[in-house]
XYZ file of C-alpha atoms in Angstrom:
563
model
C -90.261 -116.891 -94.935
C -88.943 -120.127 -96.372
C -90.595 -119.919 -99.775
C -89.203 -116.474 -100.511
C -85.698 -117.559 -99.536
C -85.916 -120.562 -101.885
C -87.110 -118.252 -104.633
C -84.164 -115.997 -103.902
C -81.764 -118.889 -104.350
C -83.311 -119.847 -107.691
C -83.085 -116.264 -108.930
C -79.455 -115.991 -107.880
C -78.643 -119.098 -109.897
C -80.535 -118.033 -112.996
C -79.454 -114.393 -113.050
C -75.925 -114.809 -114.554
C -77.313 -116.760 -117.503
C -80.140 -114.322 -118.166
C -78.167 -111.093 -117.902
C -77.029 -109.481 -121.131
C -74.344 -107.367 -119.447
C -72.914 -106.933 -115.992
C -74.850 -103.741 -115.326
C -78.310 -104.568 -116.713
C -80.996 -106.882 -115.428
C -83.155 -109.039 -117.699
C -86.740 -107.845 -118.198
C -88.217 -110.741 -116.206
C -85.961 -110.039 -113.232
C -86.732 -106.305 -113.344
C -90.465 -107.053 -113.325
C -90.108 -109.368 -110.325
C -88.016 -106.805 -108.488
C -90.560 -104.062 -109.218
C -93.423 -106.250 -107.996
C -91.500 -107.153 -104.877
C -90.762 -103.475 -104.144
C -94.422 -102.484 -104.424
C -95.417 -105.514 -102.345
C -93.110 -104.408 -99.528
C -94.257 -100.785 -99.739
C -97.913 -101.821 -99.758
C -97.534 -104.080 -96.722
C -95.512 -101.453 -94.842
C -98.133 -98.791 -95.518
C -101.005 -101.099 -94.570
C -99.317 -102.204 -91.336
C -98.554 -98.605 -90.344
C -102.078 -97.473 -91.183
C -103.773 -100.347 -89.329
C -101.665 -100.263 -86.183
C -101.526 -96.475 -85.768
C -105.282 -96.204 -86.374
C -105.830 -98.673 -83.543
C -103.503 -96.733 -81.247
C -105.271 -93.446 -82.032
C -108.694 -95.022 -81.493
C -107.706 -96.114 -77.980
C -106.125 -92.853 -76.790
C -109.159 -90.696 -76.008
C -111.489 -93.498 -74.747
C -108.736 -94.679 -72.412
C -108.299 -91.220 -70.859
C -112.076 -90.844 -70.586
C -112.294 -94.242 -68.853
C -109.550 -93.253 -66.419
C -111.417 -90.109 -65.430
C -114.732 -91.935 -65.217
C -113.291 -94.537 -62.863
C -111.577 -91.899 -60.722
C -114.816 -89.934 -60.538
C -116.787 -93.052 -59.585
C -114.318 -93.882 -56.822
C -114.392 -90.306 -55.476
C -118.207 -90.290 -55.501
C -118.357 -93.515 -53.509
C -115.900 -92.194 -50.937
C -117.651 -88.880 -50.185
C -121.221 -89.697 -51.277
C -121.553 -86.977 -53.913
C -122.989 -87.241 -57.444
C -120.714 -88.180 -60.330
C -121.609 -85.032 -62.284
C -119.987 -82.804 -59.650
C -116.726 -84.733 -60.017
C -116.173 -83.482 -63.557
C -114.762 -80.157 -62.261
C -112.895 -81.634 -59.295
C -109.283 -80.479 -59.444
C -108.062 -83.339 -57.264
C -109.392 -85.867 -59.771
C -107.869 -83.944 -62.682
C -104.507 -83.809 -60.895
C -104.564 -87.553 -60.222
C -105.495 -88.196 -63.852
C -102.550 -86.076 -65.020
C -100.257 -88.024 -62.679
C -101.432 -91.398 -64.019
C -100.987 -90.345 -67.649
C -97.614 -88.668 -67.035
C -96.079 -91.629 -65.214
C -97.505 -94.018 -67.820
C -95.875 -91.971 -70.588
C -92.568 -91.995 -68.702
C -92.676 -95.774 -68.294
C -93.537 -96.186 -71.980
C -90.472 -94.211 -73.086
C -87.951 -96.019 -70.878
C -87.902 -99.289 -72.916
C -87.474 -97.260 -76.106
C -84.550 -95.400 -74.574
C -82.834 -98.494 -73.194
C -83.595 -101.276 -75.667
C -84.140 -99.757 -79.117
C -80.486 -100.151 -80.081
C -80.368 -103.710 -78.751
C -83.388 -104.798 -80.763
C -82.032 -103.000 -83.809
C -78.860 -105.095 -83.630
C -80.907 -108.265 -83.130
C -83.034 -107.396 -86.157
C -79.853 -106.893 -88.139
C -78.609 -110.348 -87.176
C -81.736 -112.531 -87.068
C -84.140 -110.749 -89.411
C -86.502 -107.786 -89.227
C -89.784 -109.677 -89.477
C -89.379 -111.467 -86.136
C -88.401 -108.248 -84.328
C -91.358 -106.435 -85.905
C -93.650 -109.160 -84.588
C -92.113 -108.908 -81.111
C -92.466 -105.119 -81.112
C -96.140 -105.309 -82.030
C -96.659 -108.149 -79.533
C -95.317 -106.103 -76.616
C -97.511 -103.123 -77.512
C -100.620 -105.298 -77.927
C -100.015 -107.027 -74.572
C -99.574 -103.636 -72.898
C -102.876 -102.434 -74.400
C -104.619 -105.630 -73.282
C -103.353 -105.097 -69.750
C -104.587 -101.501 -69.528
C -107.966 -102.493 -70.982
C -108.268 -105.279 -68.419
C -107.373 -102.941 -65.555
C -110.055 -100.474 -66.683
C -112.545 -103.356 -66.791
C -111.574 -104.613 -63.300
C -110.920 -101.223 -61.697
C -113.503 -101.611 -58.915
C -111.532 -104.640 -57.701
C -107.991 -103.483 -58.573
C -106.384 -100.028 -58.229
C -106.348 -97.908 -61.364
C -102.623 -97.304 -60.940
C -102.075 -100.920 -61.963
C -102.073 -99.582 -65.520
C -98.461 -98.596 -64.813
C -97.566 -102.290 -65.136
C -98.623 -102.210 -68.796
C -95.380 -100.662 -70.157
C -93.464 -103.603 -68.684
C -94.790 -105.701 -71.584
C -93.084 -103.339 -74.041
C -89.780 -104.808 -72.898
C -90.798 -107.460 -75.435
C -89.837 -105.707 -78.638
C -88.361 -102.478 -77.262
C -91.377 -100.168 -77.403
C -93.111 -98.220 -80.144
C -89.964 -96.887 -81.830
C -88.672 -100.325 -82.849
C -91.592 -101.354 -85.147
C -91.505 -97.935 -86.814
C -87.759 -98.232 -87.424
C -88.199 -101.764 -88.799
C -90.909 -100.612 -91.214
C -88.813 -97.668 -92.416
C -85.778 -99.884 -92.893
C -87.751 -102.533 -94.782
C -89.253 -99.929 -97.101
C -85.902 -98.208 -97.697
C -84.081 -101.506 -98.322
C -85.980 -102.133 -101.570
C -85.774 -98.518 -102.788
C -82.875 -96.776 -104.526
C -80.975 -94.206 -102.516
C -82.621 -91.336 -104.409
C -86.084 -92.391 -103.164
C -85.355 -92.833 -99.454
C -86.623 -89.380 -98.506
C -89.864 -90.054 -100.368
C -90.237 -93.392 -98.578
C -89.797 -91.792 -95.152
C -92.248 -89.023 -96.029
C -94.736 -91.652 -97.182
C -94.517 -93.504 -93.848
C -94.771 -90.268 -91.847
C -97.776 -89.168 -93.879
C -99.395 -92.586 -93.415
C -98.995 -92.240 -89.642
C -100.671 -88.815 -89.711
C -103.553 -90.127 -91.834
C -103.934 -93.037 -89.407
C -104.091 -90.620 -86.467
C -106.772 -88.548 -88.206
C -108.829 -91.675 -88.967
C -108.322 -93.110 -85.497
C -109.387 -90.019 -83.575
C -112.350 -89.523 -85.901
C -113.517 -93.126 -85.500
C -113.057 -92.974 -81.735
C -115.306 -89.900 -81.516
C -118.050 -91.677 -83.462
C -117.644 -94.909 -81.481
C -117.624 -93.172 -78.096
C -120.871 -91.354 -78.859
C -122.685 -94.480 -80.052
C -121.101 -97.430 -78.206
C -119.203 -95.937 -75.274
C -115.594 -95.758 -74.143
C -114.928 -99.456 -73.662
C -116.191 -100.455 -77.118
C -113.880 -97.915 -78.770
C -110.937 -99.388 -76.864
C -111.828 -102.903 -78.031
C -112.111 -101.807 -81.672
C -108.698 -100.166 -81.478
C -107.248 -103.266 -79.819
C -108.695 -105.372 -82.636
C -106.953 -103.223 -85.258
C -103.649 -103.505 -83.402
C -104.034 -107.292 -83.181
C -104.733 -107.451 -86.923
C -101.484 -105.608 -87.619
C -99.709 -108.048 -85.285
C -100.903 -111.027 -87.345
C -100.212 -109.350 -90.691
C -96.649 -108.516 -89.664
C -95.754 -112.171 -90.266
C -96.409 -111.605 -93.982
C -93.802 -108.866 -94.343
C -90.956 -109.967 -96.653
C -87.495 -109.718 -95.272
C -86.429 -106.971 -97.720
C -83.223 -108.638 -98.926
C -84.638 -110.565 -101.887
C -85.250 -109.774 -105.519
C -81.992 -107.924 -106.055
C -79.444 -108.828 -108.693
C -75.750 -108.948 -108.046
C -75.263 -105.834 -110.126
C -77.747 -103.806 -108.148
C -76.695 -104.914 -104.688
C -74.320 -101.983 -104.041
C -77.156 -99.502 -104.564
C -79.465 -101.367 -102.209
C -76.713 -101.758 -99.648
C -76.128 -98.029 -99.714
C -79.842 -97.441 -99.233
C -80.163 -99.709 -96.228
C -78.781 -98.525 -92.943
C -79.068 -101.955 -91.379
C -76.967 -103.458 -94.161
C -74.286 -100.865 -93.584
C -74.365 -101.568 -89.874
C -74.070 -105.296 -90.391
C -71.164 -104.806 -92.773
C -69.347 -102.531 -90.380
C -69.731 -105.031 -87.584
C -67.250 -107.370 -89.295
C -64.493 -104.782 -89.112
C -62.047 -105.382 -86.244
C -62.480 -102.093 -84.421
C -62.561 -101.322 -80.748
C -66.094 -100.122 -80.073
C -65.227 -98.448 -76.779
C -62.432 -96.404 -78.306
C -64.632 -95.599 -81.301
C -67.371 -94.265 -79.030
C -64.876 -92.196 -77.025
C -63.389 -90.802 -80.226
C -66.853 -89.990 -81.588
C -67.838 -88.032 -78.496
C -64.466 -86.286 -78.469
C -65.104 -85.195 -82.048
C -68.586 -84.097 -80.981
C -67.089 -81.661 -78.489
C -64.822 -80.252 -81.204
C -67.718 -79.399 -83.567
C -68.991 -75.892 -82.925
C -72.749 -75.761 -82.395
C -73.278 -79.510 -81.878
C -73.972 -79.406 -78.130
C -76.371 -76.411 -78.368
C -78.270 -78.193 -81.144
C -78.630 -81.295 -78.966
C -80.089 -79.075 -76.247
C -82.425 -77.551 -78.838
C -83.532 -81.035 -79.932
C -84.353 -81.960 -76.339
C -86.447 -78.835 -75.741
C -88.125 -79.057 -79.164
C -89.395 -82.554 -78.332
C -90.393 -81.404 -74.857
C -92.336 -78.478 -76.292
C -94.139 -80.509 -78.942
C -95.210 -83.272 -76.547
C -97.682 -80.888 -74.893
C -100.178 -81.978 -77.570
C -101.307 -84.957 -75.498
C -102.576 -82.544 -72.815
C -105.190 -81.209 -75.220
C -107.397 -84.167 -74.290
C -107.251 -83.075 -70.637
C -106.919 -79.310 -70.999
C -109.871 -78.706 -73.339
C -112.516 -80.647 -71.342
C -111.255 -79.239 -68.044
C -111.173 -75.542 -68.949
C -113.920 -75.283 -71.557
C -116.364 -77.913 -70.224
C -116.544 -79.997 -73.403
C -116.686 -83.770 -73.777
C -113.745 -85.985 -74.666
C -115.307 -86.863 -78.015
C -115.495 -83.145 -78.834
C -111.888 -82.703 -77.727
C -110.969 -85.300 -80.346
C -111.911 -82.742 -82.995
C -109.052 -80.489 -81.890
C -106.572 -83.377 -82.146
C -107.820 -84.100 -85.666
C -107.341 -80.454 -86.685
C -103.845 -80.508 -85.234
C -102.899 -83.563 -87.312
C -104.483 -82.085 -90.443
C -102.311 -78.987 -89.975
C -99.282 -81.250 -89.518
C -100.076 -83.124 -92.722
C -100.509 -79.946 -94.764
C -97.290 -78.421 -93.465
C -95.183 -81.526 -94.077
C -96.331 -82.118 -97.647
C -97.166 -78.576 -98.816
C -95.812 -75.937 -96.430
C -92.224 -77.151 -95.989
C -91.557 -77.945 -99.685
C -93.067 -74.584 -100.693
C -91.071 -72.674 -98.084
C -87.945 -74.526 -99.130
C -88.433 -73.538 -102.766
C -89.230 -69.899 -101.942
C -86.190 -69.445 -99.711
C -83.842 -70.944 -102.283
C -85.373 -68.766 -105.005
C -85.480 -65.412 -103.216
C -82.323 -65.660 -101.124
C -78.981 -67.192 -102.027
C -78.893 -69.435 -98.958
C -77.055 -72.712 -98.775
C -78.688 -75.788 -97.234
C -77.609 -74.942 -93.677
C -78.944 -71.368 -93.796
C -82.144 -72.605 -95.430
C -82.784 -75.178 -92.692
C -82.007 -72.631 -89.972
C -84.445 -70.126 -91.497
C -87.225 -72.722 -91.746
C -86.513 -73.968 -88.218
C -86.759 -70.411 -86.876
C -90.128 -69.998 -88.600
C -91.363 -73.336 -87.208
C -90.229 -72.524 -83.670
C -91.859 -69.083 -83.895
C -95.165 -70.624 -85.031
C -95.044 -73.208 -82.248
C -94.243 -70.467 -79.723
C -97.159 -68.302 -80.867
C -99.526 -71.279 -80.878
C -98.516 -72.310 -77.359
C -99.000 -68.761 -76.045
C -102.448 -68.526 -77.666
C -103.458 -71.832 -76.061
C -102.146 -70.782 -72.653
C -104.246 -67.586 -72.560
C -107.221 -68.619 -74.747
C -110.457 -67.197 -73.245
C -112.804 -69.434 -75.264
C -112.924 -72.463 -77.542
C -112.654 -70.427 -80.759
C -109.360 -68.819 -79.769
C -108.070 -72.188 -78.554
C -108.976 -73.715 -81.914
C -106.955 -71.030 -83.698
C -104.035 -71.652 -81.339
C -104.097 -75.392 -82.081
C -103.929 -74.744 -85.826
C -101.012 -72.320 -85.409
C -99.240 -74.750 -83.079
C -99.685 -77.577 -85.583
C -97.947 -75.620 -88.341
C -94.649 -75.878 -86.446
C -94.440 -79.648 -86.858
C -91.425 -79.407 -89.196
C -89.114 -78.207 -86.414
C -88.043 -81.712 -85.415
C -87.000 -82.771 -88.922
C -85.239 -79.458 -89.572
C -83.188 -79.703 -86.387
C -82.202 -83.229 -87.371
C -81.074 -81.976 -90.791
C -79.043 -79.108 -89.298
C -77.375 -81.384 -86.740
C -76.446 -84.077 -89.262
C -75.091 -81.364 -91.582
C -72.496 -80.397 -88.961
C -70.808 -83.789 -89.308
C -68.811 -85.222 -92.200
C -70.680 -87.763 -94.344
C -68.930 -90.746 -92.765
C -70.283 -89.728 -89.314
C -73.901 -89.186 -90.414
C -75.112 -92.431 -88.804
C -73.600 -91.436 -85.446
C -75.204 -87.988 -85.678
C -78.633 -89.413 -86.564
C -78.533 -91.902 -83.697
C -77.436 -89.223 -81.240
C -80.163 -86.702 -82.121
C -82.790 -89.478 -82.063
C -81.663 -90.540 -78.591
C -81.836 -86.962 -77.325
C -85.381 -86.643 -78.663
C -86.348 -89.869 -76.916
C -84.987 -88.429 -73.676
C -87.100 -85.313 -74.247
C -90.179 -87.458 -74.754
C -89.367 -89.401 -71.595
C -89.261 -86.277 -69.438
C -92.309 -84.694 -71.066
C -94.807 -86.901 -69.230
C -93.785 -86.021 -65.645
C -93.092 -82.364 -66.514
C -96.498 -81.696 -68.040
C -98.417 -83.750 -65.499
C -96.858 -81.689 -62.694
C -97.430 -78.429 -64.609
C -101.071 -79.333 -65.242
C -101.654 -80.235 -61.595
C -100.000 -76.980 -60.508
C -102.168 -74.987 -62.926
C -105.267 -76.526 -61.353
C -104.070 -75.483 -57.904
C -103.441 -71.933 -59.135
C -106.924 -71.962 -60.701
C -107.482 -68.802 -62.761
C -104.027 -67.308 -62.366
C -102.057 -69.650 -64.652
C -104.550 -72.127 -66.054
C -102.433 -72.604 -69.190
C -99.175 -73.310 -67.332
C -98.315 -76.447 -69.397
C -98.468 -74.426 -72.604
C -96.356 -71.690 -70.998
C -93.730 -74.374 -70.281
C -94.002 -75.445 -73.921
C -93.568 -71.837 -75.086
C -90.478 -71.469 -72.879
C -89.023 -74.581 -74.530
C -89.474 -73.045 -77.970
C -87.833 -69.814 -76.757
C -84.739 -71.861 -75.883
C -84.825 -73.516 -79.310
C -85.123 -70.157 -81.073
C -82.240 -68.739 -79.008
C -79.979 -71.601 -80.081
C -80.936 -71.101 -83.724
C -80.263 -67.358 -83.514
C -76.767 -68.051 -82.202
C -76.304 -70.419 -85.143
C -77.239 -67.583 -87.492
C -74.697 -65.267 -85.871
C -71.819 -67.709 -86.150
C -72.979 -70.770 -88.028
C -70.786 -73.518 -89.343
C -71.145 -72.222 -92.890
C -69.339 -69.046 -91.858
C -66.149 -71.122 -91.865
C -66.186 -70.933 -95.640
C -66.288 -67.150 -95.436
C -63.531 -67.090 -92.828
C -61.408 -69.391 -94.982
C -61.919 -67.072 -97.941
C -60.927 -64.047 -95.856
C -57.932 -65.950 -94.534
C -56.881 -66.946 -98.045
C -57.118 -63.337 -99.244
C -55.086 -62.112 -96.262
C -52.494 -64.802 -96.926
C -52.350 -63.749 -100.594
C -51.867 -60.117 -99.542
C -49.010 -61.103 -97.245
C -47.480 -63.160 -100.047
C -47.628 -60.226 -102.475
C -46.229 -57.926 -99.808
C -43.312 -60.301 -99.282
C -42.636 -60.469 -103.033
C -42.693 -56.654 -103.206
C -40.299 -56.440 -100.274
C -37.882 -58.877 -101.912
C -38.143 -56.971 -105.215
C -37.343 -53.645 -103.543
C -34.497 -55.261 -101.644
C -32.930 -56.584 -104.849
C -33.531 -53.218 -106.516
C -31.720 -51.418 -103.733
C -28.885 -53.933 -103.915
C -28.597 -53.342 -107.676
C -28.508 -49.604 -107.186
C -25.837 -49.985 -104.532
C -23.731 -52.166 -106.849
C -24.140 -49.627 -109.661
C -23.085 -46.778 -107.388
C -20.117 -48.799 -106.196
C -19.039 -49.569 -109.765
C -19.130 -45.887 -110.740
C -17.181 -44.763 -107.683
C -13.326 -44.178 -107.993
C -11.355 -47.185 -106.696
C -7.937 -47.297 -105.025
C -5.284 -49.607 -106.507
C -3.338 -50.560 -103.453
C -1.658 -53.494 -105.269
C -1.406 -52.603 -108.934
C 0.993 -55.516 -109.684
C -1.826 -57.986 -108.997
C -4.139 -56.558 -111.657
C -3.514 -57.964 -115.154
C -3.157 -55.626 -118.102
C -5.638 -55.427 -120.957
C -3.423 -57.371 -123.452
C -3.033 -60.154 -120.926
C -6.789 -60.384 -120.456
C -7.307 -60.564 -124.212
C -4.764 -63.372 -124.453
C -6.496 -65.353 -121.725
C -9.895 -64.962 -123.418
C -8.447 -66.085 -126.784
C -6.907 -69.110 -125.093
C -10.201 -70.091 -123.545
C -12.040 -69.779 -126.854
C -9.462 -71.907 -128.682
C -9.770 -74.646 -126.074
C -13.574 -74.537 -126.301
C -13.565 -74.792 -130.138
C -11.067 -77.617 -130.094
C -13.119 -79.629 -127.639
C -16.279 -79.185 -129.741
C -14.539 -80.326 -132.937
C -13.385 -83.552 -131.300
């Protein structure tokens, strides 16, 4: 953005002459900086809303198109009507396989290339990497839409080629990270949490709008039209991403330290100039990881928490298959799930946080563990209700309960980062994010196999995927319970006990020394009162001689003082 960079240069030249002091900005500069901040936040929110709405609009119509094409192919092979294919378990198993493998292939670029593209964005600018990230996702969506259109002439499994295009840009996690970094770069450090909550809330609102619009579009225009509308919204976000400012402008020299502390990319770029050995630093970091009690179990909990929460995507297959409803009606359950997520994130978690801190004298670690236990328990109960739901009403209640456990992921991240010293917070955040990406990568194949197995078992374990999800939350709760029994914060208590025991030993030692000196004094007193033998009386001076010696010493002392 050449014009903005020229404007930045002009402002840097004019700022020293306009500033009254070294710590205050002139009113005109403050107004420009405030406008620039709201411009960046507005564009970030609009891009997130537009792109995520398009993604949500395409999700359900794409799954419905997959099943429709599979059903059409099966009907042509065995000469049976399409309506009878809707309850065919072989078709449902193949659909679960296609979606699971596609989800696995989508997560691999994020796992392998997100760090690479983050470093490139740090070096060459965020706007270009944001454009590349959106471009790869749009090309992948175009490919899957084209395969659905040409599926009579090409195999449906060709949709697995679509995630290859996400190698351009690193997958869906890179644009989200770029948007969060751009929004946080123009905000003070005290507002970063609010910025992240704003972006997360915008994504949830976009999902609610997208699934709602897809239901209306599918009923009136069909599956393919809903996919095209969603693709159009994603393409619009791709074009608008070129308007995003870089995020480094409109800051005075006095305010740069605050912005640098608020931007993780700036810190990373600054640390890259330090002459350190990266291989030894990584080895030392992982060695320190093994020394921190509770770090490895929390990483395991983060993996299983992500695995358990990713069962949500199966609602679009599970509800139509077991309750004989349409895909557009199944969208309603996804919308309710996201509404529950939104309410919990912005009302439930802050309220629970305030109540725990008010009623119990917990520190931040205990508070996060208590909230995480509640979230895992709610997710566990919701998954069990969904696995054994006899009708749609009970399943609806289970979805709402399951959605209230959405805060588990953020709470586990907070607990894990709290185990590390402040200078290692970036390493801890990157590590827990990578583990969650691994959990999302394995979730596709795990749940596709579990869903296919549940169809083979028929009525015995029809909710097997949700039982797997419930088992994941049991593991998470077990790890958190062990943290409650011997958490990191107990070290403070143990140090206090150790200090008191050391003080007791110190006082005991002083008492022992006192009694020892007392006994020595008593022994000396007894010895002085005892009768003594004068074996050599000629060596002992007489009393007059002693008096003469003392008088001599005093005379010498007085004479020396007078001189």
